[in-house]
mmCIF file of C-alpha atoms in Angstrom:
data_model
loop_
_atom_site.group_PDB
_atom_site.id
_atom_site.type_symbol
_atom_site.label_atom_id
_atom_site.label_comp_id
_atom_site.label_asym_id
_atom_site.label_seq_id
_atom_site.Cartn_x
_atom_site.Cartn_y
_atom_site.Cartn_z
ATOM 1 C CA MET U 9 93.645 122.230 114.039
ATOM 2 C CA ASN U 10 92.886 120.378 110.801
ATOM 3 C CA ASP U 11 89.304 119.537 110.041
ATOM 4 C CA ILE U 12 88.446 116.421 108.073
ATOM 5 C CA GLU U 13 87.761 118.302 104.822
ATOM 6 C CA THR U 14 91.154 120.008 104.921
ATOM 7 C CA ILE U 15 92.902 116.695 105.510
ATOM 8 C CA TYR U 16 91.270 115.078 102.492
ATOM 9 C CA THR U 17 91.535 117.998 100.064
ATOM 10 C CA GLN U 18 95.135 119.032 100.694
ATOM 11 C CA TYR U 19 97.120 117.192 98.038
ATOM 12 C CA GLU U 20 100.475 119.002 98.239
ATOM 13 C CA ASP U 21 102.313 115.876 99.421
ATOM 14 C CA ILE U 22 100.831 113.824 96.583
ATOM 15 C CA VAL U 23 101.837 116.418 93.996
ATOM 16 C CA ALA U 24 105.351 116.505 95.458
ATOM 17 C CA GLU U 25 105.601 112.702 95.389
ATOM 18 C CA PHE U 26 104.293 112.055 91.875
ATOM 19 C CA SER U 27 104.845 115.461 90.194
ATOM 20 C CA GLU U 28 102.272 117.788 88.758
ATOM 21 C CA GLN U 29 103.012 116.580 85.221
ATOM 22 C CA VAL U 30 102.373 112.906 86.046
ATOM 23 C CA ILE U 31 99.071 113.826 87.689
ATOM 24 C CA LYS U 32 98.063 116.050 84.770
ATOM 25 C CA ASN U 33 98.924 113.253 82.335
ATOM 26 C CA ARG U 34 96.727 110.782 84.254
ATOM 27 C CA TYR U 35 93.880 113.289 84.355
ATOM 28 C CA SER U 36 94.250 114.016 80.632
ATOM 29 C CA SER U 37 94.311 110.328 79.774
ATOM 30 C CA LEU U 38 91.168 109.624 81.789
ATOM 31 C CA TYR U 39 89.419 112.694 80.385
ATOM 32 C CA LYS U 40 90.156 111.509 76.844
ATOM 33 C CA GLU U 41 88.816 108.040 77.719
ATOM 34 C CA CYS U 42 85.644 109.691 78.987
ATOM 35 C CA ILE U 43 85.235 111.693 75.757
ATOM 36 C CA VAL U 44 85.809 108.635 73.565
ATOM 37 C CA PHE U 45 83.297 106.645 75.634
ATOM 38 C CA LEU U 46 80.611 109.331 75.370
ATOM 39 C CA GLU U 47 81.209 109.793 71.648
ATOM 40 C CA SER U 48 81.089 106.038 71.039
ATOM 41 C CA LEU U 49 77.599 106.007 72.543
ATOM 42 C CA GLY U 50 76.598 109.191 70.719
ATOM 43 C CA ILE U 51 75.645 110.908 73.972
ATOM 44 C CA HIS U 52 78.341 113.562 74.352
ATOM 45 C CA ASP U 53 75.673 116.304 74.117
ATOM 46 C CA SER U 54 73.604 114.754 76.915
ATOM 47 C CA VAL U 55 76.378 114.288 79.489
ATOM 48 C CA ARG U 56 79.014 116.542 80.945
ATOM 49 C CA ILE U 57 82.229 115.439 82.566
ATOM 50 C CA ASP U 58 82.540 117.234 85.889
ATOM 51 C CA GLU U 59 86.198 118.248 85.843
ATOM 52 C CA THR U 60 86.354 118.908 89.584
ATOM 53 C CA ILE U 61 84.984 115.470 90.361
ATOM 54 C CA LEU U 62 87.356 113.860 87.864
ATOM 55 C CA THR U 63 90.252 115.750 89.456
ATOM 56 C CA HIS U 64 89.274 114.440 92.880
ATOM 57 C CA ALA U 65 89.059 110.901 91.503
ATOM 58 C CA VAL U 66 92.578 111.237 90.093
ATOM 59 C CA MET U 67 93.941 112.698 93.316
ATOM 60 C CA ASP U 68 92.227 110.008 95.400
ATOM 61 C CA TYR U 69 93.788 107.383 93.141
ATOM 62 C CA PHE U 70 97.262 108.836 93.667
ATOM 63 C CA THR U 71 96.649 109.122 97.412
ATOM 64 C CA ASP U 72 95.788 105.420 97.596
ATOM 65 C CA ILE U 73 98.779 104.476 95.457
ATOM 66 C CA SER U 74 101.062 106.569 97.645
ATOM 67 C CA ARG U 75 99.805 104.851 100.809
ATOM 68 C CA MET U 76 100.133 101.426 99.230
ATOM 69 C CA LYS U 77 103.652 102.049 97.966
ATOM 70 C CA GLU U 78 104.747 103.300 101.361
ATOM 71 C CA PHE U 79 103.111 100.494 103.332
ATOM 72 C CA HIS U 80 104.325 97.684 101.058
ATOM 73 C CA HIS U 81 107.657 99.329 100.156
ATOM 74 C CA MET U 82 106.825 99.135 96.455
ATOM 75 C CA ARG U 83 108.380 101.160 93.669
ATOM 76 C CA HIS U 84 106.006 100.163 90.885
ATOM 77 C CA ILE U 85 102.511 98.742 90.767
ATOM 78 C CA SER U 86 100.910 96.384 88.284
ATOM 79 C CA GLU U 87 98.562 97.421 85.494
ATOM 80 C CA ARG U 88 95.813 95.456 87.249
ATOM 81 C CA LYS U 89 96.245 97.514 90.389
ATOM 82 C CA VAL U 90 96.285 100.772 88.412
ATOM 83 C CA LEU U 91 93.055 99.815 86.652
ATOM 84 C CA ALA U 92 91.399 98.626 89.858
ATOM 85 C CA TYR U 93 92.204 101.758 91.850
ATOM 86 C CA GLU U 94 91.387 104.164 89.008
ATOM 87 C CA THR U 95 88.121 102.388 88.371
ATOM 88 C CA TYR U 96 87.203 102.354 92.035
ATOM 89 C CA TRP U 97 87.647 106.114 92.362
ATOM 90 C CA LEU U 98 85.816 106.806 89.103
ATOM 91 C CA LEU U 99 82.905 104.737 90.409
ATOM 92 C CA ARG U 100 83.061 106.366 93.801
ATOM 93 C CA ARG U 101 83.214 109.948 92.515
ATOM 94 C CA LYS U 102 80.999 109.550 89.383
ATOM 95 C CA PRO U 103 82.359 112.243 87.047
ATOM 96 C CA PHE U 104 79.617 111.796 84.415
ATOM 97 C CA GLN U 105 76.742 114.165 85.040
ATOM 98 C CA VAL U 106 73.644 113.617 82.906
ATOM 99 C CA ILE U 107 72.242 116.832 81.450
ATOM 100 C CA LYS U 108 69.274 115.409 79.531
ATOM 101 C CA THR U 109 67.809 111.949 79.046
ATOM 102 C CA ASP U 110 65.696 110.263 76.456
ATOM 103 C CA GLY U 111 63.599 108.212 78.859
ATOM 104 C CA GLU U 112 65.876 105.180 79.188
ATOM 105 C CA GLU U 113 66.297 105.731 82.928
ATOM 106 C CA GLU U 114 68.276 102.522 83.579
ATOM 107 C CA PHE U 115 70.857 103.495 80.969
ATOM 108 C CA TRP U 116 71.343 107.023 82.305
ATOM 109 C CA ALA U 117 71.292 106.028 85.974
ATOM 110 C CA PHE U 118 74.281 103.725 85.545
ATOM 111 C CA LEU U 119 76.380 105.610 83.018
ATOM 112 C CA ASN U 120 79.411 105.835 85.334
ATOM 113 C CA GLU U 121 79.190 102.101 85.979
ATOM 114 C CA LYS U 122 78.953 101.412 82.238
ATOM 115 C CA PHE U 123 82.130 103.439 81.721
ATOM 116 C CA ALA U 124 83.936 101.520 84.479
ATOM 117 C CA PHE U 125 82.684 98.252 83.016
ATOM 118 C CA THR U 126 83.952 99.090 79.518
ATOM 119 C CA ARG U 127 87.384 100.021 80.928
ATOM 120 C CA ILE U 128 87.681 96.665 82.688
ATOM 121 C CA ALA U 129 86.286 94.662 79.749
ATOM 122 C CA SER U 130 88.636 96.414 77.341
ATOM 123 C CA PHE U 131 91.612 95.651 79.571
ATOM 124 C CA LEU U 132 90.623 91.996 79.901
ATOM 125 C CA THR U 133 90.194 91.476 76.170
ATOM 126 C CA ARG U 134 92.991 93.682 74.826
ATOM 127 C CA ASP U 135 95.226 90.737 73.866
ATOM 128 C CA GLN U 136 92.348 88.535 72.719
ATOM 129 C CA LYS U 137 91.041 90.413 69.677
ATOM 130 C CA SER U 138 91.612 87.535 67.258
ATOM 131 C CA VAL U 139 90.458 84.715 69.553
ATOM 132 C CA ILE U 140 87.399 82.857 68.329
ATOM 133 C CA LEU U 141 85.355 81.322 71.135
ATOM 134 C CA ASP U 142 83.303 78.165 70.904
ATOM 135 C CA GLU U 143 79.654 78.510 71.936
ATOM 136 C CA ALA U 144 80.188 77.307 75.530
ATOM 137 C CA SER U 145 83.139 79.650 76.076
ATOM 138 C CA LYS U 146 81.266 82.528 74.494
ATOM 139 C CA LYS U 147 78.272 81.906 76.748
ATOM 140 C CA ALA U 148 80.498 81.731 79.842
ATOM 141 C CA PHE U 149 82.324 84.930 78.847
ATOM 142 C CA LEU U 150 79.102 86.863 78.223
ATOM 143 C CA ASN U 151 77.732 85.580 81.546
ATOM 144 C CA PHE U 152 80.885 86.859 83.269
ATOM 145 C CA LEU U 153 80.475 90.273 81.630
ATOM 146 C CA ASP U 154 76.784 90.474 82.583
ATOM 147 C CA THR U 155 77.621 89.547 86.162
ATOM 148 C CA LEU U 156 80.476 92.058 86.324
ATOM 149 C CA TYR U 157 78.229 94.876 85.109
ATOM 150 C CA TYR U 158 75.492 93.873 87.559
ATOM 151 C CA PHE U 159 78.071 93.785 90.342
ATOM 152 C CA LEU U 160 79.336 97.284 89.529
ATOM 153 C CA LYS U 161 75.774 98.602 89.526
ATOM 154 C CA TYR U 162 74.348 96.974 92.649
ATOM 155 C CA ARG U 163 77.025 95.500 94.918
ATOM 156 C CA ASP U 164 79.636 96.854 97.277
ATOM 157 C CA TYR U 165 83.165 96.814 95.944
ATOM 158 C CA ASP U 166 86.577 98.170 96.761
ATOM 159 C CA PRO U 167 89.768 98.430 94.700
ATOM 160 C CA LYS U 168 91.207 95.225 96.125
ATOM 161 C CA MET U 169 88.111 93.293 95.083
ATOM 162 C CA LEU U 170 88.221 94.817 91.598
ATOM 163 C CA GLU U 171 91.860 93.812 91.308
ATOM 164 C CA LEU U 172 90.967 90.268 92.372
ATOM 165 C CA VAL U 173 88.217 90.078 89.717
ATOM 166 C CA ILE U 174 90.696 91.173 87.051
ATOM 167 C CA MET U 175 93.346 88.770 88.317
ATOM 168 C CA GLY U 176 90.839 85.911 88.511
ATOM 169 C CA PHE U 177 89.745 86.480 84.939
ATOM 170 C CA GLN U 178 93.352 86.520 83.762
ATOM 171 C CA ALA U 179 94.056 83.303 85.675
ATOM 172 C CA GLY U 180 91.097 81.710 83.929
ATOM 173 C CA GLN U 181 92.545 82.766 80.576
ATOM 174 C CA LEU U 182 95.837 81.060 81.435
ATOM 175 C CA ILE U 183 94.088 77.846 82.415
ATOM 176 C CA HIS U 184 91.873 77.881 79.325
ATOM 177 C CA SER U 185 94.858 78.356 76.975
#
């Protein structure tokens, strides 16, 4: 008889569905994002990326995508959905493990959330690098970002909600244009 741990750690079907190479590529891509993030903050010596936890986050992502594709009879999923589900599992699993701190407890306590936040913010602004905002728009945008970060730190979320936040922001961009 299968126990619950065996059910949720046996990924053979997922590997067969997506291929080992696709899964390794996703893991590698996320690992590189993690490294770049830590280096950009100058904290790569204070934090380790738990590779087992990151692997589980990747496998959980693919498990969710597999279920969704089967249920909805989908062949491909949108970038928004990819980002939402990846981000959800990164937040859920928390692959960043703090080794040493410098006393800024709030910063270190929410490092995984800061990473998730930067991934979403980068995605939302990727096509807007040359846009100059007026003061009211800038204030509204910064308020949105502050609220999003707060939400990731203190509120309950799921991948569908994260996808809706991303979609809502993009809809707002269309209306504002």
